[in-house]
Every structure is written in structure tokens, then in C-alpha cells.
Amino acid sequence: MPRLDSTVCGMGMNTTEVTMEHITTPSPKLAAAAIAQRAAEVSIELATTVRGPLKPVADQLIRAASSVALNLAEGAGHIGGSRKHHWRIAYGSALESSSALGLLQAAGKINHQRASEAEALLDRCRAMTWRLIHGGG
């Protein structure tokens, strides 16, 4: 396989001399989006197991958890007030997701351990999003 010349990427990214020190940690915006993505994955997994009269709550959990991840990702691509608008929506959707998880958990419709995992991810996401909205990140 041909190797690209090290000058193509400026730092020689295609040479064996490149180390991980050139790679920075993700920004708080992208880290929050990644955590929201994982929370949505767990929430969707749980919601798809619900049948019967609480199926509409499970469907709303899917929409709310997806909204958190999608709005954080979209907000990361905007600037100014538009960015914060998406983050505020994400924060509210994270609260809504937690409420739906709580209802389904209280009714015994979802796995408690997995629901706790999703809730912990949502809580962390809310904390990070709060800091993004209020200038701490």
C-alpha cells in the first residue's frame, strides 16, 4: 500500500514517528454529544422492549433521548445564540428522557440496571450541557 508523503498532512500523520501527543482530547461540546449518543442507545434498547399500555411512554423516551444526542451534535456545528438554543433543547429533552425512564422503571417495564446506566449517562450529559449553556465549557 503506498504511503502518503509526510508533508501532505503537515504533521506527518502517515509516518511511524507520529505519536498520540498530537491528538487533542475532544471538546466539551463533542464529549457531551458522545455521552448523549450512548444514553440514547441504552434508552432506545430499553424502550423497544416495552409493550402494552406504556408503549407511548417508551416511544416518547426514544424521541426525547434521540433529541438530546441530535441537538447537542447540531449545536456543536453552530455559533452564538443558535448554538445555545440547541443546547437548551437538549437539556430539556434530557430531563424528559429521565422522566420517561423513571415512569417505565416504576412500572417494572424495563431493566432496572440498564435504566440506571441510562440515567447516569443522562445526568452526566445534563451537567455538561448546563456548563455549555452557562459558559462553563
MMTF fields as JSON, N, C-alpha, C and O atoms, coordinates in Angstrom:
{
  "mmtfVersion": "1.0.0",
  "mmtfProducer": "UNKNOWN",
  "numBonds": 547,
  "numAtoms": 548,
  "numGroups": 137,
  "numChains": 1,
  "numModels": 1,
  "chainsPerModel": [1],
  "groupsPerChain": [137],
  "chainIdList": ["A"],
  "bondAtomList": [4, 2, 8, 6, 12, 10, 16, 14, 20, 18, 24, 22, 28, 26, 32, 30, 36, 34, 40, 38, 44, 42, 48, 46, 52, 50, 56, 54, 60, 58, 64, 62, 68, 66, 72, 70, 76, 74, 80, 78, 84, 82, 88, 86, 92, 90, 96, 94, 100, 98, 104, 102, 108, 106, 112, 110, 116, 114, 120, 118, 124, 122, 128, 126, 132, 130, 136, 134, 140, 138, 144, 142, 148, 146, 152, 150, 156, 154, 160, 158, 164, 162, 168, 166, 172, 170, 176, 174, 180, 178, 184, 182, 188, 186, 192, 190, 196, 194, 200, 198, 204, 202, 208, 206, 212, 210, 216, 214, 220, 218, 224, 222, 228, 226, 232, 230, 236, 234, 240, 238, 244, 242, 248, 246, 252, 250, 256, 254, 260, 258, 264, 262, 268, 266, 272, 270, 276, 274, 280, 278, 284, 282, 288, 286, 292, 290, 296, 294, 300, 298, 304, 302, 308, 306, 312, 310, 316, 314, 320, 318, 324, 322, 328, 326, 332, 330, 336, 334, 340, 338, 344, 342, 348, 346, 352, 350, 356, 354, 360, 358, 364, 362, 368, 366, 372, 370, 376, 374, 380, 378, 384, 382, 388, 386, 392, 390, 396, 394, 400, 398, 404, 402, 408, 406, 412, 410, 416, 414, 420, 418, 424, 422, 428, 426, 432, 430, 436, 434, 440, 438, 444, 442, 448, 446, 452, 450, 456, 454, 460, 458, 464, 462, 468, 466, 472, 470, 476, 474, 480, 478, 484, 482, 488, 486, 492, 490, 496, 494, 500, 498, 504, 502, 508, 506, 512, 510, 516, 514, 520, 518, 524, 522, 528, 526, 532, 530, 536, 534, 540, 538, 544, 542],
  "bondOrderList": [1, 1, 1, 1, 1, 1, 1, 1, 1, 1, 1, 1, 1, 1, 1, 1, 1, 1, 1, 1, 1, 1, 1, 1, 1, 1, 1, 1, 1, 1, 1, 1, 1, 1, 1, 1, 1, 1, 1, 1, 1, 1, 1, 1, 1, 1, 1, 1, 1, 1, 1, 1, 1, 1, 1, 1, 1, 1, 1, 1, 1, 1, 1, 1, 1, 1, 1, 1, 1, 1, 1, 1, 1, 1, 1, 1, 1, 1, 1, 1, 1, 1, 1, 1, 1, 1, 1, 1, 1, 1, 1, 1, 1, 1, 1, 1, 1, 1, 1, 1, 1, 1, 1, 1, 1, 1, 1, 1, 1, 1, 1, 1, 1, 1, 1, 1, 1, 1, 1, 1, 1, 1, 1, 1, 1, 1, 1, 1, 1, 1, 1, 1, 1, 1, 1, 1],
  "groupList": [{"groupName": "MET", "atomNameList": ["N", "CA", "C", "O"], "elementList": ["N", "C", "C", "O"], "formalChargeList": [0, 0, 0, 0], "bondAtomList": [1, 0, 2, 1, 3, 2], "bondOrderList": [1, 1, 2], "singleLetterCode": "M", "chemCompType": "L-PEPTIDE LINKING"}, {"groupName": "PRO", "atomNameList": ["N", "CA", "C", "O"], "elementList": ["N", "C", "C", "O"], "formalChargeList": [0, 0, 0, 0], "bondAtomList": [1, 0, 2, 1, 3, 2], "bondOrderList": [1, 1, 2], "singleLetterCode": "P", "chemCompType": "L-PEPTIDE LINKING"}, {"groupName": "ARG", "atomNameList": ["N", "CA", "C", "O"], "elementList": ["N", "C", "C", "O"], "formalChargeList": [0, 0, 0, 0], "bondAtomList": [1, 0, 2, 1, 3, 2], "bondOrderList": [1, 1, 2], "singleLetterCode": "R", "chemCompType": "L-PEPTIDE LINKING"}, {"groupName": "LEU", "atomNameList": ["N", "CA", "C", "O"], "elementList": ["N", "C", "C", "O"], "formalChargeList": [0, 0, 0, 0], "bondAtomList": [1, 0, 2, 1, 3, 2], "bondOrderList": [1, 1, 2], "singleLetterCode": "L", "chemCompType": "L-PEPTIDE LINKING"}, {"groupName": "ASP", "atomNameList": ["N", "CA", "C", "O"], "elementList": ["N", "C", "C", "O"], "formalChargeList": [0, 0, 0, 0], "bondAtomList": [1, 0, 2, 1, 3, 2], "bondOrderList": [1, 1, 2], "singleLetterCode": "D", "chemCompType": "L-PEPTIDE LINKING"}, {"groupName": "SER", "atomNameList": ["N", "CA", "C", "O"], "elementList": ["N", "C", "C", "O"], "formalChargeList": [0, 0, 0, 0], "bondAtomList": [1, 0, 2, 1, 3, 2], "bondOrderList": [1, 1, 2], "singleLetterCode": "S", "chemCompType": "L-PEPTIDE LINKING"}, {"groupName": "THR", "atomNameList": ["N", "CA", "C", "O"], "elementList": ["N", "C", "C", "O"], "formalChargeList": [0, 0, 0, 0], "bondAtomList": [1, 0, 2, 1, 3, 2], "bondOrderList": [1, 1, 2], "singleLetterCode": "T", "chemCompType": "L-PEPTIDE LINKING"}, {"groupName": "VAL", "atomNameList": ["N", "CA", "C", "O"], "elementList": ["N", "C", "C", "O"], "formalChargeList": [0, 0, 0, 0], "bondAtomList": [1, 0, 2, 1, 3, 2], "bondOrderList": [1, 1, 2], "singleLetterCode": "V", "chemCompType": "L-PEPTIDE LINKING"}, {"groupName": "CYS", "atomNameList": ["N", "CA", "C", "O"], "elementList": ["N", "C", "C", "O"], "formalChargeList": [0, 0, 0, 0], "bondAtomList": [1, 0, 2, 1, 3, 2], "bondOrderList": [1, 1, 2], "singleLetterCode": "C", "chemCompType": "L-PEPTIDE LINKING"}, {"groupName": "GLY", "atomNameList": ["N", "CA", "C", "O"], "elementList": ["N", "C", "C", "O"], "formalChargeList": [0, 0, 0, 0], "bondAtomList": [1, 0, 2, 1, 3, 2], "bondOrderList": [1, 1, 2], "singleLetterCode": "G", "chemCompType": "PEPTIDE LINKING"}, {"groupName": "ASN", "atomNameList": ["N", "CA", "C", "O"], "elementList": ["N", "C", "C", "O"], "formalChargeList": [0, 0, 0, 0], "bondAtomList": [1, 0, 2, 1, 3, 2], "bondOrderList": [1, 1, 2], "singleLetterCode": "N", "chemCompType": "L-PEPTIDE LINKING"}, {"groupName": "GLU", "atomNameList": ["N", "CA", "C", "O"], "elementList": ["N", "C", "C", "O"], "formalChargeList": [0, 0, 0, 0], "bondAtomList": [1, 0, 2, 1, 3, 2], "bondOrderList": [1, 1, 2], "singleLetterCode": "E", "chemCompType": "L-PEPTIDE LINKING"}, {"groupName": "HIS", "atomNameList": ["N", "CA", "C", "O"], "elementList": ["N", "C", "C", "O"], "formalChargeList": [0, 0, 0, 0], "bondAtomList": [1, 0, 2, 1, 3, 2], "bondOrderList": [1, 1, 2], "singleLetterCode": "H", "chemCompType": "L-PEPTIDE LINKING"}, {"groupName": "ILE", "atomNameList": ["N", "CA", "C", "O"], "elementList": ["N", "C", "C", "O"], "formalChargeList": [0, 0, 0, 0], "bondAtomList": [1, 0, 2, 1, 3, 2], "bondOrderList": [1, 1, 2], "singleLetterCode": "I", "chemCompType": "L-PEPTIDE LINKING"}, {"groupName": "LYS", "atomNameList": ["N", "CA", "C", "O"], "elementList": ["N", "C", "C", "O"], "formalChargeList": [0, 0, 0, 0], "bondAtomList": [1, 0, 2, 1, 3, 2], "bondOrderList": [1, 1, 2], "singleLetterCode": "K", "chemCompType": "L-PEPTIDE LINKING"}, {"groupName": "ALA", "atomNameList": ["N", "CA", "C", "O"], "elementList": ["N", "C", "C", "O"], "formalChargeList": [0, 0, 0, 0], "bondAtomList": [1, 0, 2, 1, 3, 2], "bondOrderList": [1, 1, 2], "singleLetterCode": "A", "chemCompType": "L-PEPTIDE LINKING"}, {"groupName": "GLN", "atomNameList": ["N", "CA", "C", "O"], "elementList": ["N", "C", "C", "O"], "formalChargeList": [0, 0, 0, 0], "bondAtomList": [1, 0, 2, 1, 3, 2], "bondOrderList": [1, 1, 2], "singleLetterCode": "Q", "chemCompType": "L-PEPTIDE LINKING"}, {"groupName": "TRP", "atomNameList": ["N", "CA", "C", "O"], "elementList": ["N", "C", "C", "O"], "formalChargeList": [0, 0, 0, 0], "bondAtomList": [1, 0, 2, 1, 3, 2], "bondOrderList": [1, 1, 2], "singleLetterCode": "W", "chemCompType": "L-PEPTIDE LINKING"}, {"groupName": "TYR", "atomNameList": ["N", "CA", "C", "O"], "elementList": ["N", "C", "C", "O"], "formalChargeList": [0, 0, 0, 0], "bondAtomList": [1, 0, 2, 1, 3, 2], "bondOrderList": [1, 1, 2], "singleLetterCode": "Y", "chemCompType": "L-PEPTIDE LINKING"}],
  "groupTypeList": [0, 1, 2, 3, 4, 5, 6, 7, 8, 9, 0, 9, 0, 10, 6, 6, 11, 7, 6, 0, 11, 12, 13, 6, 6, 1, 5, 1, 14, 3, 15, 15, 15, 15, 13, 15, 16, 2, 15, 15, 11, 7, 5, 13, 11, 3, 15, 6, 6, 7, 2, 9, 1, 3, 14, 1, 7, 15, 4, 16, 3, 13, 2, 15, 15, 5, 5, 7, 15, 3, 10, 3, 15, 11, 9, 15, 9, 12, 13, 9, 9, 5, 2, 14, 12, 12, 17, 2, 13, 15, 18, 9, 5, 15, 3, 11, 5, 5, 5, 15, 3, 9, 3, 3, 16, 15, 15, 9, 14, 13, 10, 12, 16, 2, 15, 5, 11, 15, 11, 15, 3, 3, 4, 2, 8, 2, 15, 0, 6, 17, 2, 3, 13, 12, 9, 9, 9],
  "groupIdList": [1, 2, 3, 4, 5, 6, 7, 8, 9, 10, 11, 12, 13, 14, 15, 16, 17, 18, 19, 20, 21, 22, 23, 24, 25, 26, 27, 28, 29, 30, 31, 32, 33, 34, 35, 36, 37, 38, 39, 40, 41, 42, 43, 44, 45, 46, 47, 48, 49, 50, 51, 52, 53, 54, 55, 56, 57, 58, 59, 60, 61, 62, 63, 64, 65, 66, 67, 68, 69, 70, 71, 72, 73, 74, 75, 76, 77, 78, 79, 80, 81, 82, 83, 84, 85, 86, 87, 88, 89, 90, 91, 92, 93, 94, 95, 96, 97, 98, 99, 100, 101, 102, 103, 104, 105, 106, 107, 108, 109, 110, 111, 112, 113, 114, 115, 116, 117, 118, 119, 120, 121, 122, 123, 124, 125, 126, 127, 128, 129, 130, 131, 132, 133, 134, 135, 136, 137],
  "secStructList": [7, 7, 7, 7, 7, 6, 6, 1, 1, 1, 1, 7, 6, 6, 1, 6, 6, 7, 7, 4, 4, 4, 1, 7, 7, 7, 7, 2, 2, 2, 2, 2, 2, 2, 2, 2, 2, 2, 2, 2, 2, 2, 2, 2, 2, 2, 2, 6, 6, 7, 7, 4, 4, 4, 2, 2, 2, 2, 2, 2, 2, 2, 2, 2, 2, 2, 2, 2, 2, 2, 2, 2, 2, 2, 2, 2, 6, 7, 7, 2, 2, 2, 2, 2, 2, 2, 2, 2, 2, 2, 2, 2, 2, 2, 2, 2, 2, 2, 2, 2, 2, 2, 2, 2, 2, 2, 6, 6, 7, 1, 7, 2, 2, 2, 2, 2, 2, 2, 2, 2, 2, 2, 2, 2, 2, 2, 2, 2, 2, 2, 2, 2, 2, 6, 6, 7, 7],
  "xCoordList": [0.853, 0.0, 0.9, 1.815, 0.667, 1.511, 1.294, 0.188, 2.39, 2.314, 2.301, 3.007, 1.495, 1.473, 2.711, 3.254, 3.146, 4.279, 3.9, 2.773, 4.813, 4.508, 4.151, 3.567, 4.481, 4.144, 2.684, 2.188, 1.981, 0.592, -0.267, -1.136, -0.039, -0.857, -0.191, -0.746, 0.945, 1.588, 2.367, 3.487, 1.821, 2.496, 3.022, 3.5, 2.944, 3.442, 2.55, 3.05, 1.26, 0.316, 0.449, -0.046, 1.094, 1.209, 2.581, 2.926, 3.356, 4.653, 4.604, 3.739, 5.512, 5.535, 6.011, 5.85, 6.591, 7.083, 5.973, 6.198, 4.797, 3.691, 3.193, 2.994, 2.995, 2.508, 1.158, 0.683, 0.553, -0.747, -0.708, -1.764, 0.455, 0.524, -0.012, -0.345, -0.1, -0.626, -2.144, -2.742, -2.773, -4.223, -4.729, -4.316, -5.617, -6.152, -7.404, -8.024, -7.762, -8.995, -10.172, -10.042, -11.329, -12.476, -12.935, -12.757, -13.523, -14.056, -15.227, -15.828, -15.563, -16.72, -17.996, -18.853, -18.123, -19.311, -19.412, -20.477, -18.31, -18.329, -18.382, -18.978, -17.769, -17.834, -19.27, -19.732, -19.972, -21.373, -22.208, -23.083, -21.952, -22.692, -22.421, -23.333, -21.191, -20.847, -21.551, -22.031, -21.607, -22.3, -23.795, -24.44, -24.347, -25.763, -26.062, -27.111, -25.148, -25.317, -25.422, -26.291, -24.534, -24.568, -25.85, -26.454, -26.269, -27.514, -28.696, -29.584, -28.709, -29.8, -29.782, -30.835, -28.609, -28.511, -29.103, -29.878, -28.738, -29.248, -30.752, -31.501, -31.19, -32.614, -33.453, -34.524, -32.969, -33.697, -33.762, -34.793, -32.649, -32.632, -33.71, -34.43, -33.811, -34.814, -36.227, -37.118, -36.421, -37.762, -38.341, -39.552, -37.5, -38.008, -38.517, -39.116, -38.287, -38.793, -40.178, -40.815, -40.657, -41.92, -43.108, -43.13, -44.083, -45.329, -46.495, -46.306, -47.673, -48.871, -49.151, -48.727, -49.87, -50.366, -49.268, -49.537, -48.055, -46.979, -46.094, -45.059, -46.495, -45.738, -45.61, -44.546, -46.64, -46.471, -45.395, -44.716, -45.243, -44.185, -42.824, -41.883, -42.734, -41.482, -41.156, -39.999, -42.172, -41.954, -41.464, -40.6, -42.013, -41.579, -40.143, -39.382, -39.775, -38.391, -37.45, -36.393, -37.816, -36.979, -36.815, -35.704, -37.92, -37.848, -37.031, -36.211, -37.254, -36.561, -35.068, -34.247, -34.716, -33.294, -32.57, -31.42, -33.244, -32.659, -32.463, -31.46, -33.406, -33.331, -32.122, -31.501, -31.793, -30.615, -29.373, -28.63, -29.159, -27.97, -27.963, -26.937, -29.096, -29.159, -28.957, -28.256, -29.564, -29.423, -28.028, -27.525, -27.396, -26.016, -25.085, -24.2, -25.284, -24.457, -24.701, -23.753, -25.961, -26.257, -25.75, -25.209, -25.921, -25.437, -23.936, -23.44, -23.213, -21.749, -21.339, -20.232, -22.228, -21.927, -22.404, -22.246, -22.99, -23.494, -22.657, -21.778, -22.932, -22.279, -23.343, -24.479, -22.954, -23.815, -25.098, -25.134, -26.165, -27.45, -28.062, -28.753, -27.821, -28.348, -27.769, -28.47, -26.489, -25.822, -26.491, -26.839, -26.666, -27.277, -28.722, -29.204, -29.413, -30.791, -30.841, -31.674, -29.963, -29.93, -29.542, -30.088, -28.61, -28.203, -29.333, -29.488, -30.115, -31.262, -32.297, -32.852, -32.547, -33.472, -32.936, -33.685, -31.643, -31.028, -31.187, -31.486, -30.986, -31.106, -32.537, -32.738, -33.517, -34.915, -35.264, -35.991, -34.753, -35.015, -34.359, -34.884, -33.214, -32.568, -33.429, -33.545, -34.031, -34.955, -36.168, -36.603, -36.701, -37.849, -37.495, -38.294, -36.308, -35.862, -35.808, -36.236, -35.279, -35.197, -36.576, -36.786, -37.508, -38.873, -39.492, -40.114, -39.322, -39.866, -39.207, -39.882, -37.888, -37.192, -37.754, -38.003, -37.951, -38.489, -39.872, -40.159, -40.728, -42.077, -42.037, -42.721, -41.244, -41.158, -40.506, -40.887, -39.533, -38.865, -39.817, -39.877, -40.563, -41.509, -42.6, -43.099, -42.96, -43.987, -43.432, -44.179, -42.121, -41.497, -41.421, -41.362, -41.423, -41.428, -40.045, -39.901, -39.016, -37.659, -36.676, -36.959, -35.544, -34.488, -33.93, -33.483, -33.96, -33.536, -32.058, -31.691, -31.22, -29.776, -29.454, -28.678, -30.055, -29.822, -30.441, -29.881, -31.594, -32.221, -31.337, -31.226, -30.712, -29.79, -28.581, -28.078, -28.116, -26.997, -27.386, -26.633, -28.573, -29.047, -29.211, -28.838, -29.763, -29.974, -28.647, -28.531, -27.655, -26.341, -25.731, -25.135, -25.876, -25.375, -26.125, -25.52, -27.44, -28.239, -27.874, -27.812, -27.634, -27.254, -25.925, -25.769, -24.983, -23.683, -23.838, -23.209, -24.674, -24.935, -25.589, -25.229, -26.543, -27.192, -26.177, -26.196, -25.295, -24.286, -23.376, -23.069, -22.953, -22.071, -22.812, -22.249, -24.067, -24.869, -25.147, -25.128, -25.407, -25.61, -24.391, -24.515, -23.224, -21.98, -21.81, -21.326, -22.197, -22.123, -23.062, -22.688, -24.267, -25.271, -24.837, -24.992, -24.297, -23.992, -22.536, -22.075, -21.814, -20.452, -19.354, -18.254, -19.607, -18.559, -17.835, -17.062, -18.047, -17.399, -17.463, -16.968],
  "yCoordList": [-1.171, 0.0, 1.236, 1.319, 2.195, 3.391, 4.276, 4.384, 4.912, 5.837, 7.258, 7.585, 8.089, 9.494, 10.188, 9.806, 11.186, 11.986, 12.687, 13.164, 12.755, 13.334, 14.812, 15.342, 15.483, 16.907, 17.129, 18.248, 16.1, 16.25, 16.695, 17.551, 16.134, 16.447, 17.455, 17.785, 17.935, 18.962, 18.419, 18.87, 17.472, 16.949, 15.548, 14.889, 15.09, 13.754, 12.678, 11.703, 12.818, 11.872, 10.463, 9.514, 10.306, 8.988, 8.365, 7.396, 8.894, 8.315, 7.627, 7.923, 6.726, 5.999, 6.871, 6.491, 8.031, 8.909, 9.695, 10.26, 9.731, 10.478, 9.739, 8.525, 10.473, 9.871, 10.458, 11.403, 9.892, 10.345, 11.741, 12.342, 12.267, 13.59, 14.674, 15.766, 14.389, 15.362, 15.385, 16.308, 14.394, 14.3, 14.898, 14.493, 15.852, 16.508, 15.788, 15.029, 16.038, 15.471, 16.19, 17.343, 15.521, 16.149, 17.372, 17.451, 18.311, 19.496, 19.081, 18.032, 19.903, 19.578, 19.403, 18.591, 20.171, 20.056, 18.658, 18.041, 18.155, 16.842, 15.73, 14.682, 15.942, 14.944, 14.785, 13.666, 15.894, 15.832, 15.106, 14.314, 15.364, 14.694, 13.197, 12.405, 12.8, 11.374, 10.676, 9.551, 11.341, 10.759, 10.675, 9.687, 11.706, 11.694, 10.575, 9.935, 10.348, 9.262, 7.92, 7.106, 7.696, 6.434, 6.326, 5.255, 7.431, 7.429, 7.09, 6.335, 7.642, 7.355, 5.884, 5.255, 5.342, 3.931, 3.027, 2.119, 3.277, 2.455, 2.67, 1.714, 3.926, 4.241, 3.591, 3.049, 3.644, 3.034, 1.519, 0.894, 0.944, -0.503, -0.879, -1.861, -0.097, -0.355, -0.135, -0.953, 0.964, 1.342, 0.328, 0.107, -0.277, -1.223, -2.522, -3.338, -2.725, -3.938, -3.729, -4.695, -2.491, -2.177, -2.47, -2.082, -3.159, -3.463, -2.987, -2.626, -2.992, -2.7, -1.219, -0.403, -0.875, 0.495, 1.554, 2.74, 1.168, 2.149, 2.285, 2.95, 1.662, 1.793, 3.253, 3.629, 4.097, 5.514, 6.233, 7.125, 5.855, 6.448, 5.999, 6.789, 4.728, 4.211, 4.898, 5.222, 5.117, 5.825, 7.248, 7.746, 7.896, 9.25, 9.241, 10.173, 8.202, 8.063, 8.003, 8.635, 7.264, 7.188, 8.572, 8.97, 9.306, 10.643, 11.606, 12.361, 11.58, 12.518, 12.221, 13.134, 10.956, 10.592, 10.873, 11.313, 10.62, 10.937, 12.44, 12.888, 13.21, 14.668, 15.219, 16.186, 14.611, 15.055, 14.929, 15.893, 13.742, 13.497, 14.366, 14.948, 14.451, 15.203, 16.703, 17.35, 17.257, 18.695, 19.069, 20.136, 18.215, 18.507, 18.459, 19.302, 17.483, 17.394, 18.595, 19.185, 18.954, 20.092, 21.395, 22.241, 21.558, 22.767, 22.94, 24.064, 21.835, 21.906, 22.498, 23.018, 22.42, 22.949, 24.372, 24.911, 24.985, 26.354, 27.298, 26.863, 28.578, 29.58, 30.465, 30.533, 31.137, 32.138, 31.581, 30.479, 32.38, 32.045, 30.777, 30.057, 30.494, 29.276, 28.045, 27.06, 28.116, 27.015, 26.78, 25.65, 27.854, 27.713, 27.254, 26.541, 27.661, 27.214, 25.684, 25.056, 25.096, 23.638, 22.993, 21.953, 23.6, 23.039, 23.099, 22.185, 24.163, 24.264, 23.183, 22.567, 22.962, 21.892, 20.544, 19.72, 20.321, 19.062, 18.878, 17.778, 19.957, 19.873, 19.482, 18.604, 20.138, 19.807, 18.387, 17.697, 17.954, 16.583, 15.557, 14.459, 15.909, 15.006, 14.868, 13.779, 15.971, 15.903, 15.035, 14.211, 15.23, 14.44, 12.955, 12.1, 12.653, 11.262, 10.612, 9.471, 11.346, 10.816, 10.556, 9.565, 11.44, 11.258, 9.996, 9.206, 9.813, 8.615, 7.348, 6.35, 7.389, 6.233, 5.917, 4.757, 6.951, 6.756, 6.13, 5.237, 6.595, 6.033, 4.562, 3.729, 4.254, 2.876, 1.961, 0.8, 2.497, 1.717, 1.454, 0.338, 2.482, 2.329, 1.313, 0.617, 1.233, 0.286, -1.123, -2.051, -1.272, -2.581, -3.026, -4.223, -2.074, -2.408, -2.491, -2.998, -1.996, -2.027, -2.524, -2.49, -2.977, -3.489, -2.362, -1.336, -2.558, -1.508, -1.156, 0.017, -2.154, -1.902, -1.081, -0.127, -1.462, -0.714, 0.677, 1.638, 0.788, 2.102, 3.005, 4.201, 2.442, 3.215, 3.669, 4.776, 2.815, 3.183, 4.361, 5.325, 4.262, 5.345, 6.63, 7.706, 6.524, 7.711, 8.355, 9.58, 7.543, 8.093, 8.837, 9.9, 8.285, 8.956, 10.259, 11.274, 10.226, 11.444, 12.506, 13.692, 12.083, 13.033, 13.703, 14.914, 12.91, 13.474, 14.413, 15.469, 14.012, 14.839, 16.16, 17.216, 16.105, 17.343, 18.261, 19.469, 17.71, 18.539, 19.216, 20.403, 18.453, 19.027, 20.07, 21.107, 19.793, 20.719, 21.997, 23.084, 21.879, 23.062, 23.977, 25.193, 23.372, 24.169, 24.802, 25.929, 24.101, 24.676, 25.879, 26.918, 25.726, 26.797, 28.023, 29.159, 27.777, 28.864, 29.282, 29.954, 28.887, 29.403, 28.707, 29.248, 27.539, 26.827, 25.82, 25.024, 25.815, 24.826, 25.25, 24.547],
  "zCoordList": [0.0, 0.0, 0.0, 0.819, -0.892, -0.944, 0.27, 0.8, 0.699, 1.825, 1.292, 0.338, 1.916, 1.546, 2.072, 3.109, 1.372, 1.821, 3.128, 3.263, 4.081, 5.397, 5.33, 6.276, 4.25, 4.159, 3.806, 3.942, 3.358, 2.957, 4.131, 3.971, 5.286, 6.454, 7.373, 8.421, 7.022, 7.831, 9.012, 9.255, 9.755, 10.941, 10.683, 11.607, 9.462, 9.176, 9.745, 10.306, 9.62, 10.205, 9.641, 10.25, 8.512, 7.909, 8.117, 7.44, 9.027, 9.321, 10.665, 11.488, 10.89, 12.155, 13.308, 14.467, 13.018, 14.078, 14.782, 15.852, 14.196, 14.779, 16.017, 15.986, 17.097, 18.331, 18.701, 18.071, 19.72, 20.167, 20.784, 20.984, 21.088, 21.691, 20.768, 21.227, 19.477, 18.527, 18.516, 17.964, 19.111, 19.123, 20.429, 21.515, 20.306, 21.499, 21.974, 21.229, 23.216, 23.743, 23.101, 22.69, 23.009, 22.373, 23.154, 24.369, 22.448, 23.105, 23.986, 23.758, 25.004, 25.845, 25.036, 25.385, 23.945, 23.094, 22.509, 22.546, 21.97, 21.351, 22.388, 22.139, 23.544, 24.608, 25.1, 25.322, 25.27, 25.701, 24.653, 25.002, 23.383, 22.309, 22.319, 22.082, 22.588, 22.627, 23.796, 23.655, 24.933, 26.093, 25.817, 26.169, 25.19, 24.834, 23.839, 23.909, 22.927, 21.953, 22.681, 22.369, 23.649, 24.406, 25.23, 25.301, 25.855, 26.636, 25.736, 26.132, 24.53, 23.589, 23.184, 23.087, 22.951, 22.567, 23.65, 23.349, 24.905, 26.009, 26.17, 26.368, 26.084, 26.237, 25.142, 25.415, 23.914, 22.801, 22.981, 22.733, 23.414, 23.676, 24.695, 24.516, 25.751, 26.783, 26.263, 26.49, 25.571, 25.11, 24.129, 24.108, 23.331, 22.33, 22.94, 22.24, 24.23, 24.896, 25.495, 25.916, 25.543, 26.221, 25.306, 24.138, 25.865, 25.159, 26.032, 27.193, 25.471, 26.242, 26.406, 25.589, 27.471, 27.615, 27.819, 27.628, 28.198, 28.381, 27.142, 27.187, 26.046, 24.8, 24.357, 23.863, 24.507, 24.135, 24.964, 24.455, 26.212, 27.042, 26.517, 26.447, 26.152, 25.59, 24.261, 23.991, 23.443, 22.178, 22.428, 21.707, 23.442, 23.778, 24.308, 24.049, 25.041, 25.5, 24.302, 24.313, 23.289, 22.082, 21.467, 21.117, 21.334, 20.732, 21.591, 21.071, 22.899, 23.789, 23.866, 23.777, 24.03, 24.127, 22.818, 22.819, 21.704, 20.397, 20.255, 19.7, 20.748, 20.664, 21.411, 20.969, 22.53, 23.286, 22.409, 22.226, 21.875, 21.056, 19.801, 19.45, 19.135, 17.885, 18.095, 17.316, 19.139, 19.376, 19.86, 19.512, 20.654, 21.053, 19.847, 19.707, 18.986, 17.789, 16.876, 16.359, 16.679, 15.812, 16.411, 15.699, 17.712, 18.373, 18.254, 18.176, 18.241, 18.11, 16.77, 16.628, 15.79, 14.473, 14.242, 13.147, 15.267, 15.153, 16.004, 16.749, 15.89, 16.731, 17.371, 16.904, 18.442, 19.08, 19.655, 20.202, 19.516, 20.114, 19.564, 20.285, 18.309, 17.706, 18.397, 18.626, 18.723, 19.428, 20.779, 21.122, 21.538, 22.87, 22.786, 23.666, 21.729, 21.542, 21.467, 22.12, 20.684, 20.566, 21.891, 22.261, 22.6, 23.887, 24.907, 25.716, 24.872, 25.795, 25.482, 26.391, 24.22, 23.83, 24.299, 24.825, 24.108, 24.542, 26.05, 26.515, 26.815, 28.272, 28.668, 29.507, 28.06, 28.352, 27.952, 28.666, 26.824, 26.373, 27.291, 27.469, 27.875, 28.838, 30.09, 30.651, 30.526, 31.664, 31.32, 32.125, 30.125, 29.669, 29.585, 29.969, 29.088, 28.997, 30.368, 30.54, 31.349, 32.713, 33.291, 33.989, 33.002, 33.487, 32.887, 33.597, 31.594, 30.943, 31.48, 31.732, 31.654, 32.243, 33.627, 33.954, 34.429, 35.78, 35.772, 36.569, 34.873, 34.781, 34.377, 34.972, 33.378, 32.906, 33.945, 34.093, 34.65, 35.688, 36.85, 37.367, 37.262, 38.374, 38.04, 38.925, 36.783, 36.357, 36.14, 35.832, 36.303, 36.125, 34.673, 34.392, 33.752, 32.324, 31.697, 30.584, 32.401, 31.851, 32.896, 34.093, 32.447, 33.308, 34.18, 33.667, 35.491, 36.424, 36.285, 36.345, 36.101, 35.995, 34.745, 34.801, 33.625, 32.372, 32.45, 31.923, 33.105, 33.271, 34.123, 33.853, 35.146, 35.984, 35.177, 35.372, 34.271, 33.401, 32.5, 32.357, 31.899, 31.029, 31.826, 31.357, 33.024, 33.863, 34.256, 34.261, 34.581, 34.937, 33.751, 33.926, 32.547, 31.349, 31.095, 30.749, 31.268, 31.079, 32.108, 31.784, 33.347, 34.396, 34.059, 34.217, 33.6, 33.207, 32.013, 31.948, 31.085, 29.905, 30.308, 29.786, 31.23, 31.711, 32.363, 32.126, 33.177, 33.842, 32.822, 32.938, 31.831, 30.798, 29.969, 29.617, 29.662, 28.859, 29.628, 29.051, 30.926, 31.762, 31.684, 31.538, 31.784, 31.698, 30.324, 30.222, 29.274, 27.932, 27.81, 27.265, 28.316, 28.221, 29.021, 28.573, 30.202, 31.143, 31.141, 32.064, 30.112, 29.936, 30.695, 30.805, 31.219, 31.936, 31.085, 31.618, 29.796, 28.963, 27.563, 26.682]
}
